[in-house]
Coordinates of C-alpha atoms and ligand atoms in Angstrom, one line a residue:
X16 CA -74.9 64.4 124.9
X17 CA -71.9 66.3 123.2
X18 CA -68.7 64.6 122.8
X19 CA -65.2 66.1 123.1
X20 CA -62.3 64.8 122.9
X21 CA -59.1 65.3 124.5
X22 CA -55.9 64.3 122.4
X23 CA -52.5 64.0 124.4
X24 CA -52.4 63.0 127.8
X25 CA -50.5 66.1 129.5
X26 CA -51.8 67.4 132.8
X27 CA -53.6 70.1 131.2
X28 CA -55.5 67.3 129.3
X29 CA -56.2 65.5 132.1
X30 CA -57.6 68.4 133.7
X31 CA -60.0 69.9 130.8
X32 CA -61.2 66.4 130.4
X33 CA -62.2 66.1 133.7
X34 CA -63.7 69.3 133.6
X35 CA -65.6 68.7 130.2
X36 CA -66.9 65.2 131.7
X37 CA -68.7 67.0 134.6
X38 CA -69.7 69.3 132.2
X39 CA -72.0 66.7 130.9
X40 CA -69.7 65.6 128.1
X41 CA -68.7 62.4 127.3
X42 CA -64.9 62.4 126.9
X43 CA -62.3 60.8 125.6
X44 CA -58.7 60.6 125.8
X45 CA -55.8 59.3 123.5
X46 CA -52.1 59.0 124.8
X47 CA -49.2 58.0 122.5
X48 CA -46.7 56.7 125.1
X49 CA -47.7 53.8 127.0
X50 CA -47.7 56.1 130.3
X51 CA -50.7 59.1 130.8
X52 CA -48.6 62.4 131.3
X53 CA -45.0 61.0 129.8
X54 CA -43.4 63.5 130.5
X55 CA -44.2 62.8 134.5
X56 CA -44.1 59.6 134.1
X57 CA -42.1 57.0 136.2
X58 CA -38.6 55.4 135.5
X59 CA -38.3 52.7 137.7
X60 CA -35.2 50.2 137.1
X61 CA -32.7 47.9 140.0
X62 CA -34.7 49.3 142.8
X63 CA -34.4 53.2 142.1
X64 CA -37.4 55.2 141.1
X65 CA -37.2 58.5 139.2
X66 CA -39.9 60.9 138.5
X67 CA -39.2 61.6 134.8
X68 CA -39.7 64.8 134.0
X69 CA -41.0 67.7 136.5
X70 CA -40.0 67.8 140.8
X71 CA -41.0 71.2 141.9
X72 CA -44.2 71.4 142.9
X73 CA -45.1 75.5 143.6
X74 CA -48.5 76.9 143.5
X75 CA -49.8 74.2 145.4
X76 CA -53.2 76.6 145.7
X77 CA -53.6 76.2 142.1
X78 CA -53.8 72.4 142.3
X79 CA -56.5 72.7 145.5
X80 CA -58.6 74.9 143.2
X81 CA -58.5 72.6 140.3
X82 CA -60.0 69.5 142.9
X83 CA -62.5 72.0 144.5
X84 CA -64.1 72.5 141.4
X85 CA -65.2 68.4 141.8
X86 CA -65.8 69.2 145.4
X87 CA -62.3 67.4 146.6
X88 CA -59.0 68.5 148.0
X89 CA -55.2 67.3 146.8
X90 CA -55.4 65.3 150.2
X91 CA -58.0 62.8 148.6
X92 CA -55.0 61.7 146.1
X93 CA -52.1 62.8 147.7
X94 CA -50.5 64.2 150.3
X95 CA -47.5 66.7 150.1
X96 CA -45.1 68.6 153.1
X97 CA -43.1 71.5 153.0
X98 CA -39.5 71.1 152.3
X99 CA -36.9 72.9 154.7
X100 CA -34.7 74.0 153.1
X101 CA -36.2 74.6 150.5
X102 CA -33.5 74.3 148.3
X103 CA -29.6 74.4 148.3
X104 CA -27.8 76.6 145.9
X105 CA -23.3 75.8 145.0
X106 CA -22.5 78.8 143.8
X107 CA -18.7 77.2 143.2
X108 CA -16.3 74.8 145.2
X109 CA -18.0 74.2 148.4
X110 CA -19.6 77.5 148.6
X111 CA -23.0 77.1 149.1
X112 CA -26.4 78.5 150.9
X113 CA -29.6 77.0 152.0
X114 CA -33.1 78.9 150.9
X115 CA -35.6 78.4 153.4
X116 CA -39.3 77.8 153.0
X117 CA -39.1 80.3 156.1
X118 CA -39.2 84.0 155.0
X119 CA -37.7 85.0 158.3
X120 CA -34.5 82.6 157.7
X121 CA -34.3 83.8 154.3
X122 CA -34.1 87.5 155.4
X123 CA -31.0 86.6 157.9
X124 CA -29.7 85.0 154.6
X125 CA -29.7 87.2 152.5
X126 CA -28.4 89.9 155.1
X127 CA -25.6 87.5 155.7
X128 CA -24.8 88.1 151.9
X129 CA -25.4 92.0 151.7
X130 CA -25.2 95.2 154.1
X131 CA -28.9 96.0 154.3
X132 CA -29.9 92.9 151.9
X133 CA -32.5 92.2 154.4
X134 CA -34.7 95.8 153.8
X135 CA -34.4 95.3 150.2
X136 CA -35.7 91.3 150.4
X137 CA -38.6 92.2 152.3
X138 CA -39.9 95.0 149.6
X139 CA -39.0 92.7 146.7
X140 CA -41.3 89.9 148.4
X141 CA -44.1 92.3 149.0
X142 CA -44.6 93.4 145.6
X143 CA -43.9 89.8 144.2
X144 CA -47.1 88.9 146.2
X145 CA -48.8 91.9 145.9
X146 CA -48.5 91.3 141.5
X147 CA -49.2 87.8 142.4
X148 CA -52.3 88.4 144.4
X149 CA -53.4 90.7 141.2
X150 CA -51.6 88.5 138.4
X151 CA -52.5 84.3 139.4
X152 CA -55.5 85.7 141.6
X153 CA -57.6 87.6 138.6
X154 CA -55.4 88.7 135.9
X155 CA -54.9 85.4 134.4
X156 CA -57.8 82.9 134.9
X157 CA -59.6 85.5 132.4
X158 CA -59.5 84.9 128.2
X159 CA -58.0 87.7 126.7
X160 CA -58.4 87.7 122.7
X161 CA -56.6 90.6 121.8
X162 CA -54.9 93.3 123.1
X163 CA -57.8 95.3 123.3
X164 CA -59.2 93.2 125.5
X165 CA -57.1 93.6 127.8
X166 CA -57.0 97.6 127.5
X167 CA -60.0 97.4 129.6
X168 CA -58.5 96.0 132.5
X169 CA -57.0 96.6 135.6
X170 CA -54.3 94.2 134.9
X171 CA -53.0 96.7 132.1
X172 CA -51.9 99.1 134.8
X173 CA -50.2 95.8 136.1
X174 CA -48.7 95.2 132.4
X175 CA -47.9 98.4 131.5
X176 CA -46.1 99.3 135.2
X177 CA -42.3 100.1 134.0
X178 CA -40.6 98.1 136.3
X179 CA -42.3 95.1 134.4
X180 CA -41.0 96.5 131.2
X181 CA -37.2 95.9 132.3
X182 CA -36.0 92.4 132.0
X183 CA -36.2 90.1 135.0
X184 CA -32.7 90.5 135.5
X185 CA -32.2 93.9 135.6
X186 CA -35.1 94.6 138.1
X187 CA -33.1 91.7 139.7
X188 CA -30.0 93.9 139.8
X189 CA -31.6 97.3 140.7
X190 CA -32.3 95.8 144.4
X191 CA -29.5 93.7 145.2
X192 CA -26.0 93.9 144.0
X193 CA -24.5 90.5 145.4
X194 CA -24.1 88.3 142.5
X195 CA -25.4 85.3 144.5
X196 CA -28.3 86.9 145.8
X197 CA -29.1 88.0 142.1
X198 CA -28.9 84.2 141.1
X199 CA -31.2 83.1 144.1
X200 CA -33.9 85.3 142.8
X201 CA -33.3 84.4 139.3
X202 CA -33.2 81.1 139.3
X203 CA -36.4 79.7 138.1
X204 CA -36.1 81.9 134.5
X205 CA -32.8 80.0 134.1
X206 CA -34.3 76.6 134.5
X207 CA -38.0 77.1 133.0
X208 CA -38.8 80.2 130.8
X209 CA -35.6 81.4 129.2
X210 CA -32.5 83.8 130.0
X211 CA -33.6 86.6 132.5
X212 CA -31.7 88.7 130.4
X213 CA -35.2 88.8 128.0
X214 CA -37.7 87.6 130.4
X215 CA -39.9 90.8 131.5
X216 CA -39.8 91.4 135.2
X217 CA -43.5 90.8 135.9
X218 CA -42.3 87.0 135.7
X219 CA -40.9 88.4 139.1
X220 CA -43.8 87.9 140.8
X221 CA -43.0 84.3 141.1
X222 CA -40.8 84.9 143.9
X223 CA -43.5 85.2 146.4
X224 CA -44.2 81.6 145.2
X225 CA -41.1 80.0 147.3
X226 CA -40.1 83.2 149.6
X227 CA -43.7 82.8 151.4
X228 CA -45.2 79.8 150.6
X229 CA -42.0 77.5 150.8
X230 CA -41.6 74.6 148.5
X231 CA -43.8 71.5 148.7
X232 CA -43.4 68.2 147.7
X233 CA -45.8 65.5 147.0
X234 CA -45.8 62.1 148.7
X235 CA -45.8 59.3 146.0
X236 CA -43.3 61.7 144.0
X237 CA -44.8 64.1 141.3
X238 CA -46.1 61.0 139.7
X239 CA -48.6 60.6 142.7
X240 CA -50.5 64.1 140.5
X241 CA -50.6 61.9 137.6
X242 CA -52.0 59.0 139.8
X243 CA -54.4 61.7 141.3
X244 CA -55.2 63.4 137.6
X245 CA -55.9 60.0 136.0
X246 CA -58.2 58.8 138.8
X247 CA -60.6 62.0 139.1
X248 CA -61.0 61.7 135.0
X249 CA -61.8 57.8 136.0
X250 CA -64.5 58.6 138.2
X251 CA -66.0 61.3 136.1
X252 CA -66.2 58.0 133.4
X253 CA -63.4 59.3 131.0
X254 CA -62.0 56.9 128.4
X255 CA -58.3 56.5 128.3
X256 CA -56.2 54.8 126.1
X257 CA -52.7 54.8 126.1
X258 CA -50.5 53.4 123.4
X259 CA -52.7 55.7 121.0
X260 CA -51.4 58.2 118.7
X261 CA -53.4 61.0 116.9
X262 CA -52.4 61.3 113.3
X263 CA -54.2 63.6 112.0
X264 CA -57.1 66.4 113.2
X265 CA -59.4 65.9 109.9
X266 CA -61.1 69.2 109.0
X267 CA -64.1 69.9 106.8
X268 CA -66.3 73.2 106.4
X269 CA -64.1 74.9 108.9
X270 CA -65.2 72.3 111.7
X271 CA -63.3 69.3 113.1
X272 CA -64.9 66.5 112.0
X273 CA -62.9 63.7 112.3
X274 CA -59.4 62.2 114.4
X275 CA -57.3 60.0 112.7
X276 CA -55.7 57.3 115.1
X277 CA -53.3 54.6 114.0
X278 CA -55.9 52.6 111.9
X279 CA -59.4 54.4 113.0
X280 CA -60.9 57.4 112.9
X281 CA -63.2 58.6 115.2
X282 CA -66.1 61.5 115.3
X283 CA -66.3 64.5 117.6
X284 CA -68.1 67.3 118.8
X285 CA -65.5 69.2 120.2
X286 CA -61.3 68.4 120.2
X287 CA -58.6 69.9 122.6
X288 CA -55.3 69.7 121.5
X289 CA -51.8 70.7 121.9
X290 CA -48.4 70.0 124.0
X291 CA -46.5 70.4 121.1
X292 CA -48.6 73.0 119.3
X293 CA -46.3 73.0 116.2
X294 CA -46.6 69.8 115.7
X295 CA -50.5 69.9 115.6
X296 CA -50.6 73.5 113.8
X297 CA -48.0 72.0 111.2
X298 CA -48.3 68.2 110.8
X299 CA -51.7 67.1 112.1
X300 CA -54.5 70.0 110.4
X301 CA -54.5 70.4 106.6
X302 CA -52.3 73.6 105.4
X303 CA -55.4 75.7 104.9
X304 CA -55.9 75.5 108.3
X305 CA -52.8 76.3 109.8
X306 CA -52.3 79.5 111.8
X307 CA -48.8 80.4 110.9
X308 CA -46.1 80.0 108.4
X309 CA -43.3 77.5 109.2
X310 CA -41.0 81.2 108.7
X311 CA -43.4 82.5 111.2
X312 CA -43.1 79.5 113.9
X313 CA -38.9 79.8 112.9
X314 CA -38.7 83.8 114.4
X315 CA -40.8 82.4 118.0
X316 CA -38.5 82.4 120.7
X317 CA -38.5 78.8 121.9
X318 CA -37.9 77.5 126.0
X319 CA -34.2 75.9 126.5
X320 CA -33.8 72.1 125.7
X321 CA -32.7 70.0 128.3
X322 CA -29.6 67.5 128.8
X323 CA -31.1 65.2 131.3
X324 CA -29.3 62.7 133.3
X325 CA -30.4 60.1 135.3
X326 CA -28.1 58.5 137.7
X327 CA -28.0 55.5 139.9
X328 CA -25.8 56.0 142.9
X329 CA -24.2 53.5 145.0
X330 CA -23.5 55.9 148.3
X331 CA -25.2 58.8 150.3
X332 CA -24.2 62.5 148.8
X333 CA -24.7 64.9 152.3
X334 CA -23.9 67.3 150.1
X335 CA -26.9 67.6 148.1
X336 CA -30.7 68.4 149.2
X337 CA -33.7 67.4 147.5
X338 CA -33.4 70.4 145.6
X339 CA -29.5 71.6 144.9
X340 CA -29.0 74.3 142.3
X341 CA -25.5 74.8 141.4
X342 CA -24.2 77.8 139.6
X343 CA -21.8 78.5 137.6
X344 CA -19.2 82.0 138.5
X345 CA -19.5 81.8 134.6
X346 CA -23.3 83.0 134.8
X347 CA -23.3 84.4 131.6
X348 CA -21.2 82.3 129.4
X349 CA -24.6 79.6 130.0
X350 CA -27.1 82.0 128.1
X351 CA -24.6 82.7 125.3
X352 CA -24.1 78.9 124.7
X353 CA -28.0 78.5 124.9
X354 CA -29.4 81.5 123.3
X355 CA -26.4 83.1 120.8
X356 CA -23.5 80.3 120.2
X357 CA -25.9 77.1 120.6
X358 CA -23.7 74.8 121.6
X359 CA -23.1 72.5 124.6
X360 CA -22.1 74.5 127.5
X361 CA -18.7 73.6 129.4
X362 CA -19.6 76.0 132.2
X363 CA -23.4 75.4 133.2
X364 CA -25.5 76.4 135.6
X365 CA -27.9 73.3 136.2
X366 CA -30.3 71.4 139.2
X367 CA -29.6 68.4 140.4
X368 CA -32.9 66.5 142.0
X369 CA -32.1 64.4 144.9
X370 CA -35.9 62.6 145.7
X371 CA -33.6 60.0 148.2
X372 CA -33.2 62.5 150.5
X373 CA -37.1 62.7 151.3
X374 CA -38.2 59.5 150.3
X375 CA -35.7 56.8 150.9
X376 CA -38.2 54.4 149.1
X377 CA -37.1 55.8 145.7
X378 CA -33.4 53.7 146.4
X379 CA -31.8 51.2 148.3
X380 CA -30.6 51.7 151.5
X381 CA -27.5 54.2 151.8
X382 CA -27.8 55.0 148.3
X383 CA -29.1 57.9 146.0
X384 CA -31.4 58.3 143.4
X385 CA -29.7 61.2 141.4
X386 CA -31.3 63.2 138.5
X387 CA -29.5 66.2 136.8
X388 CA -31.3 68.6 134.5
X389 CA -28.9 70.7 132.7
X390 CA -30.5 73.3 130.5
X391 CA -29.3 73.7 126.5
X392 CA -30.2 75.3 123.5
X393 CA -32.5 73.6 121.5
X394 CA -31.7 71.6 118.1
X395 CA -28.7 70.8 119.5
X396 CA -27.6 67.7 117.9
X397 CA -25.5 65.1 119.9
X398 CA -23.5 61.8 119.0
X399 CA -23.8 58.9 121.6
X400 CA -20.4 59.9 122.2
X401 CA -21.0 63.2 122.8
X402 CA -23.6 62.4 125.1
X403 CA -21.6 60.4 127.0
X404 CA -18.9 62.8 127.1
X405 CA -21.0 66.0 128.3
X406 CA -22.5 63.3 130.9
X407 CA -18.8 62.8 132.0
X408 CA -18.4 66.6 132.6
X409 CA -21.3 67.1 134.3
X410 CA -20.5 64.6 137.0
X411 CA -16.8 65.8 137.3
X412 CA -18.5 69.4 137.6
X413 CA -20.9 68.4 140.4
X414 CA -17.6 66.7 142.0
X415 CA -15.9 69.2 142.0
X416 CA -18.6 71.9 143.4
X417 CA -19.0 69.2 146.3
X418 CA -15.7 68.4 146.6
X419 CA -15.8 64.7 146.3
X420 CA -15.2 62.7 142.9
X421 CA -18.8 60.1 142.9
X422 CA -17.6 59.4 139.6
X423 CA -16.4 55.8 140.6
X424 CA -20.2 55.3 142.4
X425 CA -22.7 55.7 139.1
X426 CA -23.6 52.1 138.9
X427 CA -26.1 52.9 135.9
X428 CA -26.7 55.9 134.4
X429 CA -29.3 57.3 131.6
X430 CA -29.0 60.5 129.5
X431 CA -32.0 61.8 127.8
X432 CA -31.9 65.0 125.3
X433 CA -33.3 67.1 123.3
X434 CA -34.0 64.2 120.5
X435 CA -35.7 62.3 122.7
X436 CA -38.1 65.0 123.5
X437 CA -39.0 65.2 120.1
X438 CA -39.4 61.3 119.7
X439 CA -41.8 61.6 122.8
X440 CA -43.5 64.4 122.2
X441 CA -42.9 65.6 118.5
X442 CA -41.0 68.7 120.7
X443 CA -40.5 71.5 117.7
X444 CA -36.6 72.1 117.1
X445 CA -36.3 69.6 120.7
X446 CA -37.3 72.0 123.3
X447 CA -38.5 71.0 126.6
X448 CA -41.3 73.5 127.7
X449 CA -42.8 75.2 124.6
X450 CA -42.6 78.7 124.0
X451 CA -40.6 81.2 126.0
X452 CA -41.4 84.0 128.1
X453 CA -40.1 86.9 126.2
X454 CA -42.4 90.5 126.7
X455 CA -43.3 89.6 122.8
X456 CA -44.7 86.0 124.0
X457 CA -46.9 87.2 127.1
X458 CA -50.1 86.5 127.5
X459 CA -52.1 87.7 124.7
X460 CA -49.5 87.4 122.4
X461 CA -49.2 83.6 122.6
X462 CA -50.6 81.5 120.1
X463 CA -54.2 81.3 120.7
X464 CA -56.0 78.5 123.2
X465 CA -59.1 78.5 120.4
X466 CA -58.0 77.9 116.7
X467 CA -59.0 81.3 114.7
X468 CA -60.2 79.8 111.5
X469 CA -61.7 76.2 112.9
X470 CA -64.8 75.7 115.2
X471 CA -64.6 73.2 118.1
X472 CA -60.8 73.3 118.0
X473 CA -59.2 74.3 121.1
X474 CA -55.4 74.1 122.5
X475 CA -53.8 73.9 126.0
X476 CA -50.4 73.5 127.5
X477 CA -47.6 75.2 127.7
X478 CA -47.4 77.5 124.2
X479 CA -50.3 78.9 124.9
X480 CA -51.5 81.3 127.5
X481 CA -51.0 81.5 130.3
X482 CA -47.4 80.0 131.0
X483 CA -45.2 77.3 131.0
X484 CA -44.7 74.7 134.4
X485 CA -47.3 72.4 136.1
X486 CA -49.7 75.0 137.5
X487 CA -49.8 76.9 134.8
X488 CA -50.9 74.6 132.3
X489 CA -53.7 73.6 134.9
X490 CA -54.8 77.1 134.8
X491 CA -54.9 77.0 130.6
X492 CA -57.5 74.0 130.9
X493 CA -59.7 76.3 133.0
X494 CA -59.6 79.5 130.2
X495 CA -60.7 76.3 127.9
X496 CA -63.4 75.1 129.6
X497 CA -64.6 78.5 130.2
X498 CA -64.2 78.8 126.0
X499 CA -66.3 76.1 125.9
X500 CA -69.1 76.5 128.0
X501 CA -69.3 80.2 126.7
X502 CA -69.3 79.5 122.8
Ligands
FAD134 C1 -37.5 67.8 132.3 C2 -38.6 68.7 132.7 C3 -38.7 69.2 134.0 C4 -39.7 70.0 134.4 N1 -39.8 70.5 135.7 C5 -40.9 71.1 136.1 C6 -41.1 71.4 137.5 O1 -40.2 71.1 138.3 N2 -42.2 72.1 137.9 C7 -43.2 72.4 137.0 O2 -44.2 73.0 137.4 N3 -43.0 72.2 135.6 C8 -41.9 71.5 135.2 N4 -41.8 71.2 133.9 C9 -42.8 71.7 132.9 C10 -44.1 70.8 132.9 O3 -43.7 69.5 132.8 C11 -44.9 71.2 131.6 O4 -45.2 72.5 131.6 C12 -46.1 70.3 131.6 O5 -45.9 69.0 131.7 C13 -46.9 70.6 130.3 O6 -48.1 69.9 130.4 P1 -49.0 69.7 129.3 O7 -50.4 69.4 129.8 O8 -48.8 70.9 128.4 O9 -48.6 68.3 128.6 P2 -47.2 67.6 128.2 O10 -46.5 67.4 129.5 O11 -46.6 68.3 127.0 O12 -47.8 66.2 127.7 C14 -48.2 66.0 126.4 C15 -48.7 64.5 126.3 O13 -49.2 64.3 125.0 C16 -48.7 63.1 124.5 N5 -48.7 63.2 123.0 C17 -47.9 64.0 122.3 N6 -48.3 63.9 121.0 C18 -49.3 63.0 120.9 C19 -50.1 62.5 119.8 N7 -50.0 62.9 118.6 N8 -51.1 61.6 120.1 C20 -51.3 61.2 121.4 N9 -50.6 61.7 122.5 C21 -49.6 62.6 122.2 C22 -47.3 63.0 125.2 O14 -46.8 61.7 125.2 C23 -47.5 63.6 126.6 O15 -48.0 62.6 127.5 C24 -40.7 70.4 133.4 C25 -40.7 69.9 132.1 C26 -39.6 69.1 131.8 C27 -39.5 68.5 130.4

């Protein structure tokens, strides 16, 4: 029986470990935190329950197709239900709209917003799906090694279409000329991939995602996937350990041979790395091995970082859903503070993730379970004070967009930044979801999932291809495991 061995506990390693172990391999799996998946774990303190990292759960087809593959569905862990609305969006002082998980309500919304707003919605949706359909349903589940690879494909007429050529924003723009409408449909390259000034339109396809499937939410918060992840690799006998970090990927003859844990090494057949693929390109294989040049990893365009704030509230906020989004009029002064002046913004745009409002279990009675992700740039480094400060701001901001002060009702409150990523996760220069998604860091032209130069030495997650977020990660196990089995 081969052996492979999975190091870091993310969902994608969760997922190609389960998939090796039915593979007929015996697996194994070392985590460093003392949680599988930190960065969904759980923070759980004076009755309130936070998921820490991740809340949106889109794609939910992605996630059945992962459990078919074991013959099971999502329902056998968990169970999730559509959120309506889908999310809430402040554009400034008690201006706001609700986003629908109904297509129909969202075309009365967005006519409510712009002459003719509706028309233009109902085109922009159909070709979101339609490059979906091609994009999620074929184009990326396949292993695409070079560009010439990909020359023979359909999916190049996909690529090479002009319209996803322009940036995200300015496809954005050509359709609708409200500003608020723009910032409905840009939202998630603000909060996951980078500023939609550089993200490629194609990345536009991931409207079809809430416009007709809606927004979902898992029972058991986004930790019940981690609960689900960890107790499929159980039954297929995986061997977990937490508490366990990888030193060192030891390399000999242009094979891995050996991993270096805290005081042990152990022997493998096969190893599957990543998260932080700097980290293991850089610090964890020998310099002969490593694909690029610390000048090289320096020109990559990196994800925003994240200011992160946890808060305890002592009363109910109608204001707020379980998804609120608020906006800033000062759209673009948030990209220059992330991406050109690198410095804490004064006027963000961030999300504020309300879990109460669904599941009351997550607080006491009458109160709020608050979390606030506020995106920055990356290697951006803060003082406690400063931290504290910029957490001040952010909760007069939110008071003000609502128009009521809840600074008086944080009972407890915790901030985590970019730093902290990097303690966690050994994040490169802090960020919080790998690489960006510029047109120079699609597809193809992310670092490779298989390591060039070293046999049996494979990488998932979120710098490789295909994207960053939850599904998407999920889906760079699969191109693995098909690696794998195919080498
Ligand atoms: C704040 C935040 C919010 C997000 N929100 C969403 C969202 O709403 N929806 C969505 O789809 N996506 C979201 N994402 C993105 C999503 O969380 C990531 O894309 C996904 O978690 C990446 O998964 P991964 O498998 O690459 O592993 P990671 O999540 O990167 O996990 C890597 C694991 O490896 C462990 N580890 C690291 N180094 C070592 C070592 N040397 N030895 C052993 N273990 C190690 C870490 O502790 C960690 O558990 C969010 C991310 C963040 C940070």
């Amino acid at each position: 029986m081969k052996t492979a061995l999975v190091i870091w506990s993310g969902i994608s390693w969760l997922a190609i470990a389960s998939y090796l172990a039915k593979s007929g391999y015996k697996v194994k799996l070392y985590e460093k935190n003392n949680q599988f998946w930190w960065r969904a774990s759980l923070l759980k303190e004076r009755w309130y329950t936070f998921d820490m990292g991740p809340s949106w759960y889109l794609m939910p087809e992605v996630f059945e197709e992962f459990f078919a593959h074991f013959w099971k569905k999502t329902i056998d862990y968990y169970e999730s239900e559509k959120l309506n609305p889908a999310y809430r969006v402040f554009f400034w002082k008690n201006d706001f709209v609700d986003v629908s998980s109904n297509v129909k309500e969202n075309i009365k919304l967005f006519e409510s917003l712009e002459v003719w707003a509706w028309e233009k919605l109902v085109e922009y949706i159909e070709i979101a799906q339609q490059e979906y359909n091609l994009a999620i349903g074929t184009l990326i589940k396949k292993n695409y090694d070079s560009i010439t690879d990909l020359i023979s494909l359909k999916g190049l007429k996909f690529i090479a279409k002009i319209k996803n050529l322009w940036s995200y924003e300015s496809y954005v723009k050509k359709y609708f000329s409200s500003p608020k409408l723009q910032k409905i449909l840009l939202y998630t390259a603000v909060f996951l991939w980078g500023s939609p000034k550089n993200t490629p339109a194609l990345y536009s396809l991931i409207n079809h995602c809430d416009f007709n499937d809606g927004v979902y939410f898992p029972k058991g918060w986004i930790n019940a996937i981690t609960r689900a992840f960890v107790s499929l690799a159980e039954e297929l006998w995986v061997e977990m350990f937490t508490n366990s970090e990888v030193k060192k990927i030891i390399i000999e003859s242009g094979k891995t041979k050996w991993i270096l844990l805290e005081s042990w090494e152990v022997l493998w057949d096969v190893v599957v790395s990543s998260g932080d693929y700097h980290y293991a390109d850089q610090v964890l294989i020998d310099p002969e091995y490593r694909q690029f040049t610390p000048k090289k990893w320096d020109s990559m365009t990196l994800s925003p970082s994240w200011f992160l704030l946890y808060l305890w509230i002592n009363k109910k906020i109608p204001q707020l859903q379980h998804h609120t989004l608020f906006f800033d009029p000062d759209w673009d002064n948030h990209f220059d503070s992330i991406y050109t002046e690198k410095n804490l913004c004064e006027t963000p745009s961030y999300y504020v993730s309300c879990v109460s409002k669904t599941d009351p279990s997550v607080a006491p009675v009458w109160h709020e379970a608050v979390f606030i992700f506020v995106p920055t740039a990356p290697w951006l480094s803060l003082s406690e004070w400063e931290k504290k400060e910029y957490a001040d701001h952010i909760i007069s901001r939110i008071s003000e967009a609502i128009w009521e002060d809840i600074s008086s009702n944080v009972v407890l409150q915790k901030i985590y930044t970019g730093d902290n990523f990097t303690h966690d996760y050994f994040s490169f220069k802090w960020n919080a979801l790998g690489l960006a998604h510029t047109l120079g860091q699609t597809l193809t032209l992310r670092p490779k999932n298989k390591h060039p130069k070293v046999s049996w030495l494979y990488f998932t997650g979120h710098y490789t291809t295909p994207w960053t977020g939850m599904p998407m990660v999920l889906l760079s196990s699969k191109l693995v495991l098909d690696k794998i089995l195919s080498n």
